[in-house]
mmCIF file of C-alpha atoms and ligand atoms in Angstrom:
data_model
loop_
_atom_site.group_PDB
_atom_site.id
_atom_site.type_symbol
_atom_site.label_atom_id
_atom_site.label_comp_id
_atom_site.label_asym_id
_atom_site.label_seq_id
_atom_site.Cartn_x
_atom_site.Cartn_y
_atom_site.Cartn_z
ATOM 1 C CA MET A 1 14.523 -16.104 -12.130
ATOM 2 C CA ALA A 2 15.789 -13.531 -9.623
ATOM 3 C CA ARG A 3 13.914 -10.250 -9.781
ATOM 4 C CA ARG A 4 15.933 -7.128 -10.446
ATOM 5 C CA GLY A 5 17.432 -5.401 -7.437
ATOM 6 C CA LEU A 6 16.515 -7.978 -4.792
ATOM 7 C CA SER A 7 20.097 -7.857 -3.532
ATOM 8 C CA ILE A 8 20.001 -4.117 -2.724
ATOM 9 C CA ASP A 9 20.467 -3.411 0.939
ATOM 10 C CA VAL A 10 16.987 -2.198 1.805
ATOM 11 C CA GLU A 11 15.658 -2.535 5.334
ATOM 12 C CA ILE A 12 11.945 -2.806 6.067
ATOM 13 C CA ARG A 13 11.151 -1.496 9.535
ATOM 14 C CA LEU A 14 8.384 0.062 11.608
ATOM 15 C CA TYR A 15 7.537 3.722 11.057
ATOM 16 C CA THR A 16 8.709 6.145 13.744
ATOM 17 C CA GLY A 17 7.759 9.812 14.271
ATOM 18 C CA SER A 18 11.048 10.997 12.733
ATOM 19 C CA ASP A 19 10.027 9.395 9.397
ATOM 20 C CA ARG A 20 7.004 11.683 9.057
ATOM 21 C CA ASP A 21 8.318 14.169 6.475
ATOM 22 C CA ALA A 22 9.967 11.447 4.397
ATOM 23 C CA VAL A 23 6.696 9.506 4.309
ATOM 24 C CA ILE A 24 4.821 12.637 3.214
ATOM 25 C CA SER A 25 7.253 12.885 0.273
ATOM 26 C CA VAL A 26 6.580 9.249 -0.625
ATOM 27 C CA MET A 27 2.809 9.895 -0.448
ATOM 28 C CA ARG A 28 3.208 12.913 -2.730
ATOM 29 C CA ASP A 29 5.011 10.766 -5.298
ATOM 30 C CA LEU A 30 2.197 8.219 -5.005
ATOM 31 C CA ALA A 31 -0.328 10.988 -5.706
ATOM 32 C CA VAL A 32 1.628 12.082 -8.806
ATOM 33 C CA SER A 33 1.538 8.522 -10.150
ATOM 34 C CA GLU A 34 -2.089 7.936 -9.284
ATOM 35 C CA LEU A 35 -3.106 11.124 -11.091
ATOM 36 C CA GLU A 36 -1.708 9.553 -14.258
ATOM 37 C CA THR A 37 -4.353 6.818 -14.127
ATOM 38 C CA TYR A 38 -7.203 8.308 -12.057
ATOM 39 C CA ASP A 39 -8.094 11.990 -12.262
ATOM 40 C CA ARG A 40 -10.049 12.179 -9.004
ATOM 41 C CA THR A 41 -6.927 11.492 -6.933
ATOM 42 C CA ARG A 42 -5.926 14.212 -4.449
ATOM 43 C CA GLN A 43 -3.236 16.644 -5.538
ATOM 44 C CA PRO A 44 0.301 15.822 -4.296
ATOM 45 C CA GLU A 45 0.611 19.048 -2.289
ATOM 46 C CA ASP A 46 -2.568 18.199 -0.348
ATOM 47 C CA TRP A 47 -0.733 15.425 1.497
ATOM 48 C CA GLY A 48 0.618 16.472 4.876
ATOM 49 C CA ALA A 49 1.084 15.720 8.570
ATOM 50 C CA HIS A 50 -2.686 15.428 9.191
ATOM 51 C CA ASP A 51 -2.760 12.400 6.836
ATOM 52 C CA ILE A 52 -0.055 10.629 8.795
ATOM 53 C CA GLU A 53 -2.080 11.224 11.973
ATOM 54 C CA GLU A 54 -5.130 9.779 10.229
ATOM 55 C CA PHE A 55 -3.057 6.741 9.149
ATOM 56 C CA GLN A 56 -2.044 6.229 12.764
ATOM 57 C CA ARG A 57 -5.666 6.307 13.958
ATOM 58 C CA GLU A 58 -6.764 3.818 11.288
ATOM 59 C CA ILE A 59 -3.799 1.533 11.932
ATOM 60 C CA GLU A 60 -4.600 1.449 15.637
ATOM 61 C CA LYS A 61 -8.178 0.336 14.880
ATOM 62 C CA SER A 62 -7.001 -2.631 12.808
ATOM 63 C CA LYS A 63 -4.065 -3.519 15.086
ATOM 64 C CA GLY A 64 -1.885 -2.780 12.087
ATOM 65 C CA THR A 65 1.575 -1.545 11.290
ATOM 66 C CA MET A 66 3.066 1.343 9.350
ATOM 67 C CA LEU A 67 6.146 0.157 7.506
ATOM 68 C CA VAL A 68 8.946 2.067 5.839
ATOM 69 C CA ALA A 69 11.649 0.901 3.445
ATOM 70 C CA GLU A 70 15.013 2.416 4.273
ATOM 71 C CA LEU A 71 17.919 2.517 1.861
ATOM 72 C CA ASP A 72 21.293 3.968 2.863
ATOM 73 C CA GLY A 73 19.698 5.705 5.854
ATOM 74 C CA ALA A 74 16.874 7.326 3.862
ATOM 75 C CA VAL A 75 13.198 6.385 3.741
ATOM 76 C CA VAL A 76 12.346 5.527 0.127
ATOM 77 C CA GLY A 77 9.119 3.513 0.459
ATOM 78 C CA PHE A 78 6.075 3.129 2.645
ATOM 79 C CA CYS A 79 2.885 1.196 3.280
ATOM 80 C CA ASN A 80 0.122 0.834 5.845
ATOM 81 C CA LEU A 81 -0.676 -2.726 6.826
ATOM 82 C CA HIS A 82 -4.118 -3.090 8.408
ATOM 83 C CA THR A 83 -3.613 -6.493 9.957
ATOM 84 C CA HIS A 84 -7.059 -7.186 11.392
ATOM 85 C CA ARG A 85 -10.000 -6.054 9.343
ATOM 86 C CA ASN A 86 -13.255 -7.938 9.105
ATOM 87 C CA THR A 87 -16.313 -8.120 6.907
ATOM 88 C CA GLU A 88 -18.702 -7.209 9.718
ATOM 89 C CA ASP A 89 -20.065 -4.227 7.761
ATOM 90 C CA ASP A 90 -20.406 -6.119 4.480
ATOM 91 C CA GLN A 91 -23.897 -7.536 4.582
ATOM 92 C CA ASP A 92 -23.404 -9.725 1.526
ATOM 93 C CA GLU A 93 -20.286 -11.509 2.769
ATOM 94 C CA VAL A 94 -19.957 -14.070 5.532
ATOM 95 C CA TYR A 95 -17.913 -12.942 8.506
ATOM 96 C CA TYR A 96 -14.163 -13.355 8.174
ATOM 97 C CA GLN A 97 -10.965 -11.518 8.929
ATOM 98 C CA TYR A 98 -8.561 -10.210 6.362
ATOM 99 C CA SER A 99 -5.542 -7.924 6.210
ATOM 100 C CA TYR A 100 -5.299 -4.908 3.954
ATOM 101 C CA ILE A 101 -2.332 -3.104 2.422
ATOM 102 C CA GLY A 102 -2.875 0.607 1.868
ATOM 103 C CA ASP A 103 -0.813 3.406 0.372
ATOM 104 C CA LEU A 104 2.010 1.224 -0.914
ATOM 105 C CA SER A 105 4.450 3.474 -2.671
ATOM 106 C CA VAL A 106 8.120 3.929 -3.484
ATOM 107 C CA LEU A 107 9.819 7.256 -4.266
ATOM 108 C CA MET A 108 9.920 7.680 -8.032
ATOM 109 C CA GLN A 109 13.677 7.521 -8.461
ATOM 110 C CA TYR A 110 13.844 4.237 -6.478
ATOM 111 C CA ARG A 111 11.151 2.302 -8.355
ATOM 112 C CA SER A 112 11.801 -0.952 -10.209
ATOM 113 C CA LEU A 113 14.630 -1.919 -7.809
ATOM 114 C CA GLY A 114 12.651 -4.517 -5.884
ATOM 115 C CA ILE A 115 11.724 -2.272 -2.938
ATOM 116 C CA GLY A 116 7.956 -2.623 -3.443
ATOM 117 C CA ALA A 117 8.447 -6.392 -3.593
ATOM 118 C CA ARG A 118 10.268 -6.309 -0.247
ATOM 119 C CA LEU A 119 7.466 -4.308 1.369
ATOM 120 C CA ILE A 120 4.833 -6.773 0.113
ATOM 121 C CA LYS A 121 6.888 -9.760 1.307
ATOM 122 C CA HIS A 122 7.294 -8.214 4.732
ATOM 123 C CA CYS A 123 3.530 -7.597 4.962
ATOM 124 C CA GLU A 124 2.882 -11.221 4.011
ATOM 125 C CA GLU A 125 5.177 -12.432 6.787
ATOM 126 C CA ILE A 126 3.333 -10.306 9.367
ATOM 127 C CA VAL A 127 -0.080 -11.459 8.114
ATOM 128 C CA ARG A 128 0.911 -15.144 8.145
ATOM 129 C CA ALA A 129 2.326 -14.802 11.663
ATOM 130 C CA ALA A 130 -0.941 -13.175 12.752
ATOM 131 C CA GLY A 131 -2.835 -16.198 11.400
ATOM 132 C CA VAL A 132 -4.915 -14.146 8.950
ATOM 133 C CA LYS A 133 -5.732 -15.995 5.718
ATOM 134 C CA TRP A 134 -6.428 -13.215 3.219
ATOM 135 C CA LEU A 135 -4.513 -10.136 2.180
ATOM 136 C CA ARG A 136 -6.323 -7.468 0.174
ATOM 137 C CA LEU A 137 -5.627 -4.153 -1.496
ATOM 138 C CA ASN A 138 -7.211 -1.790 -4.013
ATOM 139 C CA VAL A 139 -5.762 -0.649 -7.282
ATOM 140 C CA SER A 140 -7.269 1.570 -9.933
ATOM 141 C CA ALA A 141 -8.489 -0.332 -13.011
ATOM 142 C CA THR A 142 -6.461 1.856 -15.360
ATOM 143 C CA ASN A 143 -3.202 1.347 -13.444
ATOM 144 C CA THR A 144 -1.897 -1.409 -15.725
ATOM 145 C CA ARG A 145 1.624 -1.436 -14.285
ATOM 146 C CA GLY A 146 0.311 -1.563 -10.727
ATOM 147 C CA ARG A 147 -2.090 -4.409 -11.601
ATOM 148 C CA LYS A 148 0.719 -6.330 -13.292
ATOM 149 C CA PHE A 149 2.931 -5.811 -10.234
ATOM 150 C CA TYR A 150 0.266 -7.191 -7.883
ATOM 151 C CA ALA A 151 -0.586 -10.088 -10.210
ATOM 152 C CA GLU A 152 3.103 -11.050 -10.214
ATOM 153 C CA HIS A 153 2.916 -11.143 -6.430
ATOM 154 C CA GLY A 154 -0.009 -13.550 -6.476
ATOM 155 C CA PHE A 155 -2.947 -11.152 -6.002
ATOM 156 C CA GLU A 156 -6.100 -12.152 -7.866
ATOM 157 C CA GLU A 157 -8.844 -9.729 -8.850
ATOM 158 C CA ARG A 158 -11.932 -10.479 -6.748
ATOM 159 C CA LEU A 159 -14.297 -7.514 -6.415
ATOM 160 C CA ILE A 160 -14.635 -4.973 -9.202
ATOM 161 C CA LEU A 161 -16.098 -1.505 -8.594
ATOM 162 C CA LEU A 162 -18.244 -0.353 -11.526
ATOM 163 C CA GLU A 163 -19.053 3.277 -12.243
ATOM 164 C CA LYS A 164 -20.959 5.160 -14.918
ATOM 165 C CA SER A 165 -20.319 8.837 -15.674
ATOM 166 C CA LEU A 166 -23.590 10.807 -15.788
HETATM 167 C C1 COA B 1 3.882 -0.127 -7.453
HETATM 168 C C2 COA B 1 5.140 0.180 -6.643
HETATM 169 C C3 COA B 1 4.799 0.311 -5.170
HETATM 170 C C4 COA B 1 6.102 -0.981 -6.817
HETATM 171 O O1 COA B 1 7.299 -0.691 -6.115
HETATM 172 P P1 COA B 1 8.696 -0.931 -6.855
HETATM 173 O O2 COA B 1 9.761 -0.783 -5.841
HETATM 174 O O3 COA B 1 8.772 -0.071 -8.062
HETATM 175 O O4 COA B 1 8.456 -2.446 -7.239
HETATM 176 P P2 COA B 1 9.475 -3.548 -7.741
HETATM 177 O O5 COA B 1 10.779 -2.947 -8.114
HETATM 178 O O6 COA B 1 9.446 -4.629 -6.735
HETATM 179 O O7 COA B 1 8.696 -4.027 -9.038
HETATM 180 C C5 COA B 1 8.638 -3.146 -10.160
HETATM 181 C C6 COA B 1 7.314 -3.266 -10.836
HETATM 182 O O8 COA B 1 6.327 -2.425 -10.211
HETATM 183 C C7 COA B 1 5.355 -2.061 -11.182
HETATM 184 N N1 COA B 1 5.090 -0.631 -11.215
HETATM 185 C C8 COA B 1 3.846 -0.130 -11.021
HETATM 186 N N2 COA B 1 3.858 1.172 -11.108
HETATM 187 C C9 COA B 1 5.119 1.555 -11.375
HETATM 188 C C10 COA B 1 5.727 2.812 -11.595
HETATM 189 N N3 COA B 1 5.037 3.944 -11.568
HETATM 190 N N4 COA B 1 7.053 2.833 -11.822
HETATM 191 C C11 COA B 1 7.757 1.708 -11.860
HETATM 192 N N5 COA B 1 7.234 0.480 -11.669
HETATM 193 C C12 COA B 1 5.911 0.407 -11.433
HETATM 194 C C13 COA B 1 5.831 -2.561 -12.516
HETATM 195 O O9 COA B 1 5.185 -3.799 -12.765
HETATM 196 C C14 COA B 1 7.305 -2.767 -12.270
HETATM 197 O O10 COA B 1 7.836 -3.723 -13.110
HETATM 198 P P3 COA B 1 8.762 -3.206 -14.325
HETATM 199 O O11 COA B 1 9.862 -2.417 -13.668
HETATM 200 O O12 COA B 1 9.173 -4.475 -14.958
HETATM 201 O O13 COA B 1 7.848 -2.334 -15.157
HETATM 202 C C15 COA B 1 5.875 1.468 -7.119
HETATM 203 O O14 COA B 1 6.303 1.309 -8.438
HETATM 204 C C16 COA B 1 5.026 2.704 -7.030
HETATM 205 O O15 COA B 1 5.078 3.395 -6.012
HETATM 206 N N6 COA B 1 4.270 2.973 -8.089
HETATM 207 C C17 COA B 1 3.390 4.118 -8.146
HETATM 208 C C18 COA B 1 2.190 3.962 -7.305
HETATM 209 C C19 COA B 1 1.364 2.762 -7.686
HETATM 210 O O16 COA B 1 1.080 2.511 -8.846
HETATM 211 N N7 COA B 1 1.000 2.007 -6.656
HETATM 212 C C20 COA B 1 0.212 0.800 -6.831
HETATM 213 C C21 COA B 1 -1.232 1.013 -6.806
HETATM 214 S S1 COA B 1 -1.807 1.728 -5.311
#
């Protein structure tokens, strides 16, 4: 069955400096949504240019890519793809490389049109071409819609972070 909206004319392309303010808006919408399911998320207005600079530093370390989704000339979605991460610092895992998707988000008014699906697909193509076998991401346990979205895209829950309030 075709997913809704897959025929919309969205282009997935590399981030450029002129996308900065649009990406900050996308990150602020992500923060609004995350606050609905996790109350220790940063406030939307706290996101700014310094975060984009931090993204760039992190992306460089993992030979990754910042991707934007553009619709009718406007940036409506974003994600960071960390293409080469490894388990070097995880003492309980054997050494292997994986890729990691961070900060995937679509502007509120453009959700449920298939744009998130296009971003994920594009990441998968990059990861396959890079010869990396695993693609990871984090999602909050209470984000049922987000978890359903990732499950539909073939992501399986592997490591669960447990916490007790004291
Ligand atoms: C998750 C997200 C990136 C998906 O992008 P999208 O363009 O809406 O995705 P698609 O159109 O390809 O698929 C839509 C599905 O995304 C999921 N989804 C998760 N959170 C959603 C939200 N806040 N609004 C709408 N859909 C959401 C739902 O499963 C939805 O299916 P439905 O429309 O049948 O309910 C986007 O909805 C978003 O930015 N959500 C808020 C942030 C978030 O929850 N991120 C994931 C965890 S970090």
